[in-house]
mmCIF file of C-alpha atoms and ligand atoms in Angstrom:
data_model
loop_
_atom_site.group_PDB
_atom_site.id
_atom_site.type_symbol
_atom_site.label_atom_id
_atom_site.label_comp_id
_atom_site.label_asym_id
_atom_site.label_seq_id
_atom_site.Cartn_x
_atom_site.Cartn_y
_atom_site.Cartn_z
ATOM 1 C CA MET A 101 58.843 6.443 -5.016
ATOM 2 C CA THR A 102 55.707 6.447 -2.815
ATOM 3 C CA ALA A 103 53.164 3.754 -2.024
ATOM 4 C CA THR A 104 50.765 3.667 -4.702
ATOM 5 C CA ALA A 105 47.052 3.267 -4.032
ATOM 6 C CA ILE A 106 45.994 -0.063 -5.459
ATOM 7 C CA ALA A 107 43.071 -0.021 -8.015
ATOM 8 C CA PRO A 108 40.245 -2.647 -7.671
ATOM 9 C CA VAL A 109 40.282 -5.561 -9.921
ATOM 10 C CA ALA A 110 37.120 -6.264 -12.079
ATOM 11 C CA SER A 111 35.618 -9.349 -10.646
ATOM 12 C CA THR A 112 34.053 -10.589 -14.021
ATOM 13 C CA PRO A 113 36.287 -11.740 -16.874
ATOM 14 C CA VAL A 114 36.673 -9.292 -19.523
ATOM 15 C CA THR A 115 37.580 -10.039 -23.099
ATOM 16 C CA GLY A 116 40.176 -7.196 -23.163
ATOM 17 C CA PRO A 117 40.869 -3.619 -24.484
ATOM 18 C CA ALA A 118 38.936 -1.961 -27.158
ATOM 19 C CA PRO A 119 41.068 -1.665 -30.174
ATOM 20 C CA GLY A 120 41.915 1.801 -31.732
ATOM 21 C CA VAL A 121 43.686 3.312 -28.741
ATOM 22 C CA PRO A 122 47.482 3.413 -28.817
ATOM 23 C CA ARG A 123 49.241 0.177 -27.721
ATOM 24 C CA MET A 124 51.943 -0.222 -24.792
ATOM 25 C CA LEU A 125 54.229 -3.240 -24.749
ATOM 26 C CA THR A 126 56.255 -4.378 -21.835
ATOM 27 C CA GLY A 127 56.431 -7.664 -19.758
ATOM 28 C CA ASP A 128 58.824 -10.036 -18.066
ATOM 29 C CA ARG A 129 60.396 -13.385 -18.527
ATOM 30 C CA PRO A 130 58.470 -16.057 -16.631
ATOM 31 C CA THR A 131 61.053 -16.834 -13.929
ATOM 32 C CA GLY A 132 58.901 -16.881 -10.772
ATOM 33 C CA ARG A 133 56.535 -14.947 -8.441
ATOM 34 C CA LEU A 134 56.692 -11.164 -8.302
ATOM 35 C CA HIS A 135 58.379 -9.416 -5.256
ATOM 36 C CA LEU A 136 58.521 -5.909 -3.869
ATOM 37 C CA GLY A 137 61.483 -5.070 -6.200
ATOM 38 C CA HIS A 138 59.308 -5.905 -9.269
ATOM 39 C CA TYR A 139 56.571 -3.665 -7.787
ATOM 40 C CA ALA A 140 58.845 -0.652 -6.991
ATOM 41 C CA GLY A 141 60.862 -0.958 -10.244
ATOM 42 C CA SER A 142 58.108 -1.646 -12.802
ATOM 43 C CA LEU A 143 54.710 -2.977 -11.676
ATOM 44 C CA ALA A 144 53.648 0.297 -9.916
ATOM 45 C CA ASN A 145 54.674 2.202 -13.255
ATOM 46 C CA ARG A 146 52.620 -0.274 -15.310
ATOM 47 C CA ILE A 147 49.674 0.209 -13.070
ATOM 48 C CA ARG A 148 49.763 3.821 -13.323
ATOM 49 C CA LEU A 149 50.202 3.909 -17.180
ATOM 50 C CA HIS A 150 48.168 0.957 -18.457
ATOM 51 C CA ARG A 151 44.788 2.387 -18.610
ATOM 52 C CA ARG A 152 45.832 5.022 -21.197
ATOM 53 C CA TYR A 153 46.682 2.419 -23.603
ATOM 54 C CA GLU A 154 45.690 -0.891 -24.973
ATOM 55 C CA SER A 155 48.397 -2.589 -22.875
ATOM 56 C CA PHE A 156 50.173 -5.776 -24.076
ATOM 57 C CA PHE A 157 51.921 -7.713 -21.437
ATOM 58 C CA ILE A 158 54.394 -10.161 -22.977
ATOM 59 C CA ILE A 159 55.199 -13.487 -20.918
ATOM 60 C CA ALA A 160 58.656 -13.799 -22.600
ATOM 61 C CA ASP A 161 59.491 -17.342 -22.363
ATOM 62 C CA LEU A 162 61.383 -17.279 -25.564
ATOM 63 C CA HIS A 163 63.647 -14.725 -24.066
ATOM 64 C CA MET A 164 64.116 -16.973 -21.199
ATOM 65 C CA LEU A 165 65.476 -19.702 -23.340
ATOM 66 C CA THR A 166 68.468 -17.385 -24.136
ATOM 67 C CA THR A 167 69.829 -18.030 -20.682
ATOM 68 C CA LYS A 168 67.641 -20.713 -19.132
ATOM 69 C CA ASN A 169 66.737 -23.678 -21.362
ATOM 70 C CA SER A 170 66.939 -26.931 -19.499
ATOM 71 C CA PRO A 171 63.930 -29.143 -19.605
ATOM 72 C CA GLU A 172 63.308 -28.394 -15.878
ATOM 73 C CA ASP A 173 63.289 -24.484 -16.472
ATOM 74 C CA ILE A 174 60.988 -25.021 -19.563
ATOM 75 C CA ALA A 175 58.560 -27.202 -17.377
ATOM 76 C CA GLN A 176 58.371 -24.319 -14.879
ATOM 77 C CA ILE A 177 57.181 -21.671 -17.404
ATOM 78 C CA GLY A 178 53.171 -22.502 -16.931
ATOM 79 C CA ARG A 179 53.322 -22.082 -13.140
ATOM 80 C CA HIS A 180 55.620 -19.146 -13.356
ATOM 81 C CA ALA A 181 53.597 -17.433 -16.216
ATOM 82 C CA ALA A 182 50.189 -17.879 -14.130
ATOM 83 C CA ASP A 183 51.776 -16.700 -10.930
ATOM 84 C CA MET A 184 52.968 -13.464 -12.666
ATOM 85 C CA VAL A 185 49.796 -12.680 -14.158
ATOM 86 C CA LEU A 186 47.919 -13.368 -10.790
ATOM 87 C CA ASP A 187 50.389 -11.099 -9.023
ATOM 88 C CA SER A 188 49.991 -8.477 -11.590
ATOM 89 C CA LEU A 189 46.197 -8.467 -11.438
ATOM 90 C CA ALA A 190 46.253 -8.561 -7.711
ATOM 91 C CA ALA A 191 48.622 -5.430 -7.658
ATOM 92 C CA GLY A 192 46.151 -3.436 -9.767
ATOM 93 C CA LEU A 193 46.525 -4.356 -13.388
ATOM 94 C CA ASP A 194 43.005 -4.040 -14.912
ATOM 95 C CA PRO A 195 42.153 -6.953 -17.244
ATOM 96 C CA ALA A 196 39.863 -4.449 -19.305
ATOM 97 C CA HIS A 197 42.846 -2.747 -20.306
ATOM 98 C CA SER A 198 45.387 -5.546 -20.477
ATOM 99 C CA VAL A 199 46.266 -8.326 -22.968
ATOM 100 C CA PHE A 200 48.490 -11.033 -21.412
ATOM 101 C CA TYR A 201 50.171 -13.264 -23.785
ATOM 102 C CA LEU A 202 52.813 -16.126 -24.119
ATOM 103 C CA GLN A 203 55.532 -15.212 -26.467
ATOM 104 C CA SER A 204 55.928 -18.843 -27.618
ATOM 105 C CA GLY A 205 52.288 -19.017 -28.461
ATOM 106 C CA VAL A 206 52.814 -16.286 -31.234
ATOM 107 C CA PRO A 207 55.348 -17.940 -33.665
ATOM 108 C CA GLU A 208 54.744 -15.280 -36.306
ATOM 109 C CA VAL A 209 56.962 -13.164 -34.363
ATOM 110 C CA ALA A 210 59.888 -15.367 -35.086
ATOM 111 C CA GLU A 211 59.321 -14.538 -38.888
ATOM 112 C CA LEU A 212 59.020 -10.865 -38.141
ATOM 113 C CA SER A 213 62.363 -11.164 -36.234
ATOM 114 C CA LEU A 214 64.004 -13.122 -39.002
ATOM 115 C CA LEU A 215 62.861 -10.470 -41.570
ATOM 116 C CA LEU A 216 64.138 -7.696 -39.297
ATOM 117 C CA SER A 217 67.487 -9.217 -38.830
ATOM 118 C CA SER A 218 68.691 -8.054 -42.038
ATOM 119 C CA LEU A 219 68.426 -4.528 -40.849
ATOM 120 C CA VAL A 220 70.874 -4.783 -38.085
ATOM 121 C CA THR A 221 74.675 -5.577 -38.220
ATOM 122 C CA VAL A 222 76.484 -7.966 -35.798
ATOM 123 C CA PRO A 223 78.949 -5.185 -34.550
ATOM 124 C CA ARG A 224 75.677 -3.207 -33.538
ATOM 125 C CA LEU A 225 74.367 -5.946 -31.510
ATOM 126 C CA GLN A 226 77.773 -6.622 -29.912
ATOM 127 C CA ARG A 227 78.039 -2.992 -28.756
ATOM 128 C CA ILE A 228 74.938 -3.562 -26.406
ATOM 129 C CA PRO A 229 77.009 -4.237 -23.108
ATOM 130 C CA SER A 230 74.199 -6.058 -21.158
ATOM 131 C CA LEU A 231 74.316 -9.036 -23.537
ATOM 132 C CA LYS A 232 77.950 -10.417 -22.933
ATOM 133 C CA GLU A 233 77.182 -9.932 -19.065
ATOM 134 C CA MET A 234 73.643 -11.892 -19.198
ATOM 135 C CA GLY A 235 75.714 -14.703 -20.851
ATOM 136 C CA GLN A 236 78.429 -14.796 -18.148
ATOM 137 C CA HIS A 237 75.695 -14.576 -15.455
ATOM 138 C CA ALA A 238 74.145 -17.769 -16.912
ATOM 139 C CA GLY A 239 77.483 -19.415 -16.770
ATOM 140 C CA GLN A 240 78.043 -19.257 -20.728
ATOM 141 C CA ARG A 241 81.518 -18.856 -21.897
ATOM 142 C CA GLU A 242 80.655 -18.187 -25.516
ATOM 143 C CA MET A 243 77.628 -15.818 -26.781
ATOM 144 C CA PRO A 244 74.755 -18.070 -28.069
ATOM 145 C CA LEU A 245 73.269 -16.900 -31.265
ATOM 146 C CA ALA A 246 69.806 -16.407 -29.626
ATOM 147 C CA LEU A 247 71.473 -14.391 -26.922
ATOM 148 C CA LEU A 248 73.100 -12.090 -29.713
ATOM 149 C CA GLY A 249 69.753 -11.864 -31.174
ATOM 150 C CA TYR A 250 67.921 -10.993 -28.175
ATOM 151 C CA PRO A 251 67.494 -7.220 -28.951
ATOM 152 C CA VAL A 252 66.112 -8.149 -32.506
ATOM 153 C CA LEU A 253 63.568 -10.508 -30.945
ATOM 154 C CA GLN A 254 62.767 -7.937 -28.283
ATOM 155 C CA ALA A 255 62.314 -5.401 -31.055
ATOM 156 C CA ALA A 256 60.076 -7.781 -32.957
ATOM 157 C CA ASP A 257 57.903 -8.233 -29.987
ATOM 158 C CA ILE A 258 57.454 -4.375 -29.871
ATOM 159 C CA LEU A 259 56.948 -3.917 -33.551
ATOM 160 C CA ALA A 260 54.724 -6.794 -33.958
ATOM 161 C CA VAL A 261 51.817 -5.420 -31.928
ATOM 162 C CA GLN A 262 52.632 -1.871 -33.431
ATOM 163 C CA ALA A 263 53.156 -0.666 -29.911
ATOM 164 C CA ALA A 264 53.456 3.238 -29.718
ATOM 165 C CA ALA A 265 54.892 3.243 -26.164
ATOM 166 C CA VAL A 266 57.440 1.205 -24.474
ATOM 167 C CA PRO A 267 58.060 2.090 -20.672
ATOM 168 C CA VAL A 268 61.852 2.578 -20.123
ATOM 169 C CA GLY A 269 63.863 3.447 -17.156
ATOM 170 C CA ARG A 270 64.702 7.280 -16.600
ATOM 171 C CA ASP A 271 68.631 7.269 -17.102
ATOM 172 C CA ASN A 272 69.224 10.739 -15.684
ATOM 173 C CA ALA A 273 66.802 10.607 -12.655
ATOM 174 C CA ALA A 274 68.147 7.488 -11.507
ATOM 175 C CA HIS A 275 70.750 8.209 -8.522
ATOM 176 C CA VAL A 276 71.674 4.595 -7.742
ATOM 177 C CA GLU A 277 74.335 3.081 -10.015
ATOM 178 C CA VAL A 278 72.198 -0.226 -10.367
ATOM 179 C CA ALA A 279 69.229 1.783 -11.379
ATOM 180 C CA ARG A 280 71.109 3.836 -13.963
ATOM 181 C CA GLU A 281 72.795 0.599 -15.389
ATOM 182 C CA MET A 282 69.283 -1.171 -15.544
ATOM 183 C CA ALA A 283 67.754 1.914 -17.429
ATOM 184 C CA ARG A 284 70.655 2.167 -19.691
ATOM 185 C CA ARG A 285 70.449 -1.266 -20.680
ATOM 186 C CA PHE A 286 66.815 -1.552 -21.496
ATOM 187 C CA ASN A 287 66.913 1.760 -23.104
ATOM 188 C CA ARG A 288 69.457 0.851 -25.542
ATOM 189 C CA ARG A 289 67.543 -2.333 -26.666
ATOM 190 C CA VAL A 290 64.334 -0.348 -27.457
ATOM 191 C CA GLU A 291 66.560 2.005 -29.616
ATOM 192 C CA VAL A 292 67.346 -0.788 -31.633
ATOM 193 C CA ALA A 293 63.576 -1.303 -32.056
ATOM 194 C CA ARG A 294 63.111 2.391 -33.276
ATOM 195 C CA GLU A 295 66.234 2.038 -35.648
ATOM 196 C CA MET A 296 64.763 -0.974 -37.115
ATOM 197 C CA ALA A 297 61.180 0.439 -37.685
ATOM 198 C CA ARG A 298 62.654 3.466 -39.217
ATOM 199 C CA ARG A 299 64.914 1.681 -41.565
ATOM 200 C CA PHE A 300 62.021 -0.780 -42.541
ATOM 201 C CA ASN A 301 59.736 1.987 -43.322
ATOM 202 C CA ARG A 302 62.394 3.874 -45.460
ATOM 203 C CA ARG A 303 63.222 0.911 -47.517
ATOM 204 C CA TYR A 304 59.769 -0.914 -47.924
ATOM 205 C CA GLY A 305 57.173 1.600 -46.969
ATOM 206 C CA PRO A 306 55.267 2.894 -43.913
ATOM 207 C CA VAL A 307 54.542 -0.550 -42.020
ATOM 208 C CA PHE A 308 55.577 0.191 -38.504
ATOM 209 C CA THR A 309 54.548 2.452 -35.833
ATOM 210 C CA VAL A 310 57.951 3.775 -34.318
ATOM 211 C CA PRO A 311 57.782 3.260 -30.559
ATOM 212 C CA ALA A 312 58.154 6.104 -28.273
ATOM 213 C CA LEU A 313 60.026 5.433 -25.011
ATOM 214 C CA VAL A 314 57.809 6.463 -22.115
ATOM 215 C CA PRO A 315 60.408 7.230 -19.186
ATOM 216 C CA ALA A 316 59.812 6.905 -15.575
ATOM 217 C CA ASP A 317 62.079 6.605 -12.604
ATOM 218 C CA VAL A 318 63.363 3.175 -11.897
ATOM 219 C CA PRO A 319 63.996 2.970 -8.238
ATOM 220 C CA VAL A 320 65.857 -0.025 -7.481
ATOM 221 C CA LEU A 321 64.667 -1.648 -4.112
ATOM 222 C CA PRO A 322 67.661 -3.136 -2.132
ATOM 223 C CA GLY A 323 67.414 -6.771 -0.750
ATOM 224 C CA THR A 324 66.345 -7.579 2.834
ATOM 225 C CA ASP A 325 70.234 -8.853 3.260
ATOM 226 C CA GLY A 326 71.420 -5.338 2.338
ATOM 227 C CA ASN A 327 72.458 -6.190 -1.260
ATOM 228 C CA ALA A 328 71.740 -3.292 -3.772
ATOM 229 C CA LYS A 329 69.115 -5.191 -5.528
ATOM 230 C CA MET A 330 66.119 -7.499 -4.173
ATOM 231 C CA SER A 331 66.407 -10.473 -6.538
ATOM 232 C CA LYS A 332 64.860 -14.115 -6.465
ATOM 233 C CA SER A 333 68.107 -15.502 -7.176
ATOM 234 C CA LEU A 334 69.705 -13.879 -4.043
ATOM 235 C CA GLY A 335 67.218 -15.246 -1.610
ATOM 236 C CA ASN A 336 66.730 -11.724 -0.250
ATOM 237 C CA ALA A 337 63.002 -11.055 -1.563
ATOM 238 C CA ILE A 338 59.818 -10.327 0.088
ATOM 239 C CA TYR A 339 57.121 -11.661 -2.380
ATOM 240 C CA LEU A 340 53.623 -9.870 -3.067
ATOM 241 C CA SER A 341 52.365 -13.304 -2.284
ATOM 242 C CA ASP A 342 53.999 -13.818 1.151
ATOM 243 C CA PRO A 343 51.855 -14.302 3.884
ATOM 244 C CA PRO A 344 51.875 -11.849 6.949
ATOM 245 C CA ASP A 345 54.121 -14.063 9.366
ATOM 246 C CA GLU A 346 56.542 -14.612 6.517
ATOM 247 C CA VAL A 347 56.839 -10.929 5.874
ATOM 248 C CA ALA A 348 57.315 -10.471 9.785
ATOM 249 C CA ALA A 349 60.018 -13.120 9.866
ATOM 250 C CA LYS A 350 61.923 -11.732 6.886
ATOM 251 C CA VAL A 351 61.577 -8.058 8.130
ATOM 252 C CA ARG A 352 63.200 -9.376 11.746
ATOM 253 C CA ARG A 353 66.027 -10.815 9.905
ATOM 254 C CA MET A 354 66.651 -7.473 7.880
ATOM 255 C CA TYR A 355 69.859 -5.874 7.463
ATOM 256 C CA THR A 356 70.009 -2.503 8.996
ATOM 257 C CA ASP A 357 72.853 0.018 10.052
ATOM 258 C CA PRO A 358 75.852 -2.387 10.955
ATOM 259 C CA ALA A 359 77.358 0.381 13.096
ATOM 260 C CA ARG A 360 74.453 0.436 15.359
ATOM 261 C CA THR A 361 75.282 -2.127 17.987
ATOM 262 C CA ARG A 362 72.357 -0.963 20.284
ATOM 263 C CA ALA A 363 69.416 1.342 20.341
ATOM 264 C CA GLY A 364 71.171 4.145 21.963
ATOM 265 C CA VAL A 365 73.693 4.614 19.058
ATOM 266 C CA PRO A 366 72.672 7.177 16.525
ATOM 267 C CA GLY A 367 71.963 5.453 13.160
ATOM 268 C CA THR A 368 72.083 6.359 9.559
ATOM 269 C CA VAL A 369 68.954 6.455 7.587
ATOM 270 C CA GLU A 370 70.192 6.946 4.160
ATOM 271 C CA ALA A 371 70.319 3.883 2.169
ATOM 272 C CA ASN A 372 69.451 1.754 5.136
ATOM 273 C CA PRO A 373 67.018 -0.846 3.521
ATOM 274 C CA VAL A 374 64.470 -0.691 6.444
ATOM 275 C CA PHE A 375 63.996 3.164 5.841
ATOM 276 C CA VAL A 376 64.108 2.506 1.887
ATOM 277 C CA TYR A 377 61.136 0.246 2.410
ATOM 278 C CA HIS A 378 59.346 2.615 4.848
ATOM 279 C CA ASP A 379 59.833 5.206 2.298
ATOM 280 C CA ALA A 380 58.481 3.058 -0.500
ATOM 281 C CA PHE A 381 55.602 1.407 1.196
ATOM 282 C CA ASN A 382 54.496 2.957 4.517
ATOM 283 C CA ASP A 383 51.414 5.057 3.866
ATOM 284 C CA ARG A 384 52.024 6.950 6.941
ATOM 285 C CA PRO A 385 54.490 9.690 6.223
ATOM 286 C CA ALA A 386 54.410 11.257 9.557
ATOM 287 C CA GLU A 387 55.202 7.890 11.300
ATOM 288 C CA VAL A 388 58.222 7.415 9.012
ATOM 289 C CA ALA A 389 59.643 10.929 9.590
ATOM 290 C CA GLY A 390 59.320 10.532 13.437
ATOM 291 C CA LEU A 391 61.100 7.162 13.090
ATOM 292 C CA LYS A 392 64.094 8.591 11.169
ATOM 293 C CA GLU A 393 64.346 11.447 13.531
ATOM 294 C CA ARG A 394 64.499 9.076 16.551
ATOM 295 C CA TYR A 395 66.623 6.486 14.737
ATOM 296 C CA ARG A 396 69.301 9.490 13.809
ATOM 297 C CA ALA A 397 69.249 10.505 17.680
ATOM 298 C CA GLY A 398 69.699 7.090 18.720
ATOM 299 C CA LYS A 399 66.295 6.943 20.551
ATOM 300 C CA VAL A 400 64.423 4.210 18.846
ATOM 301 C CA GLY A 401 65.433 0.492 18.464
ATOM 302 C CA ASP A 402 65.629 -1.645 15.419
ATOM 303 C CA ALA A 403 62.765 -3.649 16.705
ATOM 304 C CA GLU A 404 60.449 -0.971 16.899
ATOM 305 C CA VAL A 405 61.295 0.434 13.228
ATOM 306 C CA LYS A 406 60.922 -3.257 11.989
ATOM 307 C CA GLU A 407 57.551 -3.871 13.738
ATOM 308 C CA LYS A 408 56.211 -0.724 12.290
ATOM 309 C CA LEU A 409 57.607 -1.759 8.750
ATOM 310 C CA THR A 410 56.038 -5.174 9.011
ATOM 311 C CA ALA A 411 52.668 -3.373 9.860
ATOM 312 C CA ALA A 412 53.079 -1.117 7.099
ATOM 313 C CA LEU A 413 54.127 -3.725 4.441
ATOM 314 C CA ASN A 414 51.173 -5.908 5.673
ATOM 315 C CA ARG A 415 48.749 -2.952 5.215
ATOM 316 C CA PHE A 416 50.194 -2.621 1.687
ATOM 317 C CA LEU A 417 50.059 -6.321 1.050
ATOM 318 C CA ASP A 418 46.729 -7.244 2.439
ATOM 319 C CA PRO A 419 44.615 -5.951 -0.202
ATOM 320 C CA ILE A 420 46.798 -7.565 -2.688
ATOM 321 C CA ARG A 421 46.775 -11.073 -0.954
ATOM 322 C CA GLU A 422 43.082 -10.762 -0.753
ATOM 323 C CA ARG A 423 42.500 -10.059 -4.538
ATOM 324 C CA ARG A 424 44.977 -12.840 -5.303
ATOM 325 C CA ALA A 425 43.138 -15.282 -3.269
ATOM 326 C CA ALA A 426 39.882 -14.231 -5.030
ATOM 327 C CA LEU A 427 41.479 -14.463 -8.460
ATOM 328 C CA ALA A 428 43.160 -17.775 -7.835
ATOM 329 C CA ALA A 429 39.657 -19.254 -6.315
ATOM 330 C CA ASP A 430 38.149 -18.285 -9.598
ATOM 331 C CA HIS A 431 39.702 -21.484 -11.297
ATOM 332 C CA GLY A 432 40.593 -21.050 -14.912
ATOM 333 C CA LEU A 433 40.454 -17.147 -14.967
ATOM 334 C CA VAL A 434 44.121 -16.441 -15.280
ATOM 335 C CA GLU A 435 44.306 -19.246 -17.941
ATOM 336 C CA GLU A 436 41.466 -18.038 -19.859
ATOM 337 C CA LEU A 437 43.092 -14.456 -19.974
ATOM 338 C CA ILE A 438 46.349 -15.831 -21.215
ATOM 339 C CA VAL A 439 44.512 -18.060 -23.746
ATOM 340 C CA THR A 440 42.393 -15.109 -25.193
ATOM 341 C CA GLY A 441 45.277 -12.658 -24.987
ATOM 342 C CA THR A 442 47.652 -14.815 -26.725
ATOM 343 C CA GLU A 443 44.914 -15.523 -29.566
ATOM 344 C CA ARG A 444 44.327 -11.788 -29.651
ATOM 345 C CA THR A 445 48.042 -11.035 -30.143
ATOM 346 C CA ARG A 446 48.529 -13.582 -32.546
ATOM 347 C CA HIS A 447 45.836 -12.053 -34.755
ATOM 348 C CA GLU A 448 47.539 -8.838 -34.613
ATOM 349 C CA VAL A 449 50.938 -10.171 -35.327
ATOM 350 C CA LYS A 450 49.746 -12.225 -38.419
ATOM 351 C CA ARG A 451 48.417 -8.713 -39.599
ATOM 352 C CA THR A 452 51.731 -7.134 -39.223
ATOM 353 C CA VAL A 453 53.786 -9.788 -40.918
ATOM 354 C CA ALA A 454 51.502 -9.888 -43.763
ATOM 355 C CA ASP A 455 51.833 -6.172 -43.987
ATOM 356 C CA MET A 456 55.566 -6.595 -44.052
ATOM 357 C CA ARG A 457 55.706 -9.316 -46.649
ATOM 358 C CA ALA A 458 53.459 -7.144 -48.949
ATOM 359 C CA ALA A 459 55.670 -4.053 -48.428
ATOM 360 C CA MET A 460 58.796 -6.109 -49.114
ATOM 361 C CA GLY A 461 57.426 -7.500 -52.211
ATOM 362 C CA LEU A 462 57.780 -11.208 -51.024
ATOM 363 C CA THR A 463 53.852 -11.583 -51.329
ATOM 364 C CA ALA A 464 54.098 -10.489 -55.087
ATOM 365 C CA ALA A 465 56.750 -13.345 -55.802
ATOM 366 C CA LEU A 466 54.862 -16.091 -54.584
ATOM 367 C CA ALA A 467 51.612 -14.862 -55.879
ATOM 368 C CA GLY A 468 53.334 -14.454 -59.198
ATOM 369 C CA PHE A 469 54.258 -18.243 -59.198
ATOM 370 C CA ARG A 470 50.885 -19.251 -57.927
ATOM 371 C CA ALA A 471 49.197 -17.365 -60.981
ATOM 372 C CA ALA A 472 51.702 -18.970 -63.344
ATOM 373 C CA ALA A 473 51.061 -22.425 -61.899
ATOM 374 C CA ARG A 474 47.318 -21.789 -62.206
ATOM 375 C CA ALA A 475 47.475 -20.664 -65.694
ATOM 376 C CA ARG A 476 49.445 -23.755 -66.599
ATOM 377 C CA GLY A 477 46.752 -26.169 -65.072
ATOM 378 C CA ARG A 478 44.148 -24.550 -67.214
HETATM 379 P P1 ATP B 266 66.605 -13.279 -11.030
HETATM 380 O O1 ATP B 266 66.996 -13.230 -9.533
HETATM 381 O O2 ATP B 266 66.149 -14.701 -11.349
HETATM 382 O O3 ATP B 266 67.350 -12.471 -12.033
HETATM 383 P P2 ATP B 266 64.703 -10.956 -10.152
HETATM 384 O O4 ATP B 266 64.230 -11.103 -9.004
HETATM 385 O O5 ATP B 266 66.251 -10.177 -10.381
HETATM 386 O O6 ATP B 266 65.129 -12.535 -10.850
HETATM 387 P P3 ATP B 266 64.044 -10.382 -12.897
HETATM 388 O O7 ATP B 266 63.161 -11.321 -13.412
HETATM 389 O O8 ATP B 266 65.398 -10.246 -13.206
HETATM 390 O O9 ATP B 266 63.994 -10.431 -11.277
HETATM 391 O O10 ATP B 266 63.359 -8.730 -12.928
HETATM 392 C C1 ATP B 266 62.726 -8.320 -14.051
HETATM 393 C C2 ATP B 266 62.439 -6.983 -13.960
HETATM 394 O O11 ATP B 266 61.960 -6.545 -12.842
HETATM 395 C C3 ATP B 266 63.865 -6.107 -13.932
HETATM 396 O O12 ATP B 266 64.264 -5.817 -15.347
HETATM 397 C C4 ATP B 266 63.398 -4.764 -13.322
HETATM 398 O O13 ATP B 266 62.717 -4.018 -14.213
HETATM 399 C C5 ATP B 266 62.410 -5.245 -12.434
HETATM 400 N N1 ATP B 266 63.208 -5.509 -10.841
HETATM 401 C C6 ATP B 266 63.528 -6.616 -10.355
HETATM 402 N N2 ATP B 266 64.118 -6.604 -9.328
HETATM 403 C C7 ATP B 266 64.001 -5.443 -8.918
HETATM 404 C C8 ATP B 266 64.549 -4.305 -7.783
HETATM 405 N N3 ATP B 266 65.057 -4.918 -6.695
HETATM 406 N N4 ATP B 266 64.242 -3.214 -7.906
HETATM 407 C C9 ATP B 266 63.718 -2.510 -8.842
HETATM 408 N N5 ATP B 266 63.199 -3.211 -9.905
HETATM 409 C C10 ATP B 266 63.456 -4.823 -10.113
HETATM 410 MG MG1 MG B 267 67.431 -10.313 -12.364
#
């Protein structure tokens, strides 16, 4: 992973991408602001890919309900969704190529999901290893029905907009175990979508685009505390919206090589989070190479390595912060994008559901009843 040039964001609101180009679907559960881990693991790839497609970004609030569904959690959806869209735009997603939509604002997806659920078996879903763990992680001892159905709803999201492409993590290129695990889990779930699309098309007729997996490396960014993964819930994250002094404070407290008790002791660079961040975000490779060499030789203090990291992160984050502030000052812009995106998506999904019903023969049955009822009335 290398620091990615950040694309400018259009200042005037746009209605969204022109129809006709292949579609991509990706997105997140609205659980909070985005951090450097999100950027490294998915946002950078989205920014790189999204202009090639008509890109749909789902704000998956219904998926969030499978593990977080208290009234307090639900009350946060609006703020979190707006924050995530703001972060994504500030980081470089171009609204001219992006459709942001709120999953719960497209209730037709639930019908699509129900119709698809006949095409998959319970054991098939139970074999997806991440589901049980997700439940346990959320403190649930028994599997909620919604969680078991998570991959079906996820398939419905993808197929509903006739997405041709779904970005996934590359299994084999992921060296770190967590990265491999993250890639494997998500890829398995997209496989369910492909299976169901094929099965539906075979049985009822060609309604669905079978989505292709667009693989990319999924670098997993460690936390500032040295944990293998930066995560909101672990409190070890640097957010895209953190002000410069907060970044400095977080970097000062960062975990480094624990064996290195003072500057004169040779240190380890590999898997040292300070250097992982340098590699990912410092736009001055010569500076990073120099620091690594001196670190290995015991010729540089942690303080200098961290000061340079703070400077590099702030160089990276400054334009993001600036754009975020400009976008946030344009009151109602993010909300408007979500509203128009949700309406746009709903329109597409209604069409897909109508095509499904027609292909399955459900439309014909009701139409038959209607015709008979009308004839009787004459
Ligand atoms: P939580 O602590 O609530 O689980 P989180 O900070 O781990 O939140 P998620 O919402 O679980 O964030 O992450 C959504 C997606 O963002 C993940 O599926 C993954 O693609 C990416 N992602 C999150 N954290 C990282 C990370 N540290 N490195 C790489 N990618 C990440
Ligand atoms: Mg997480």
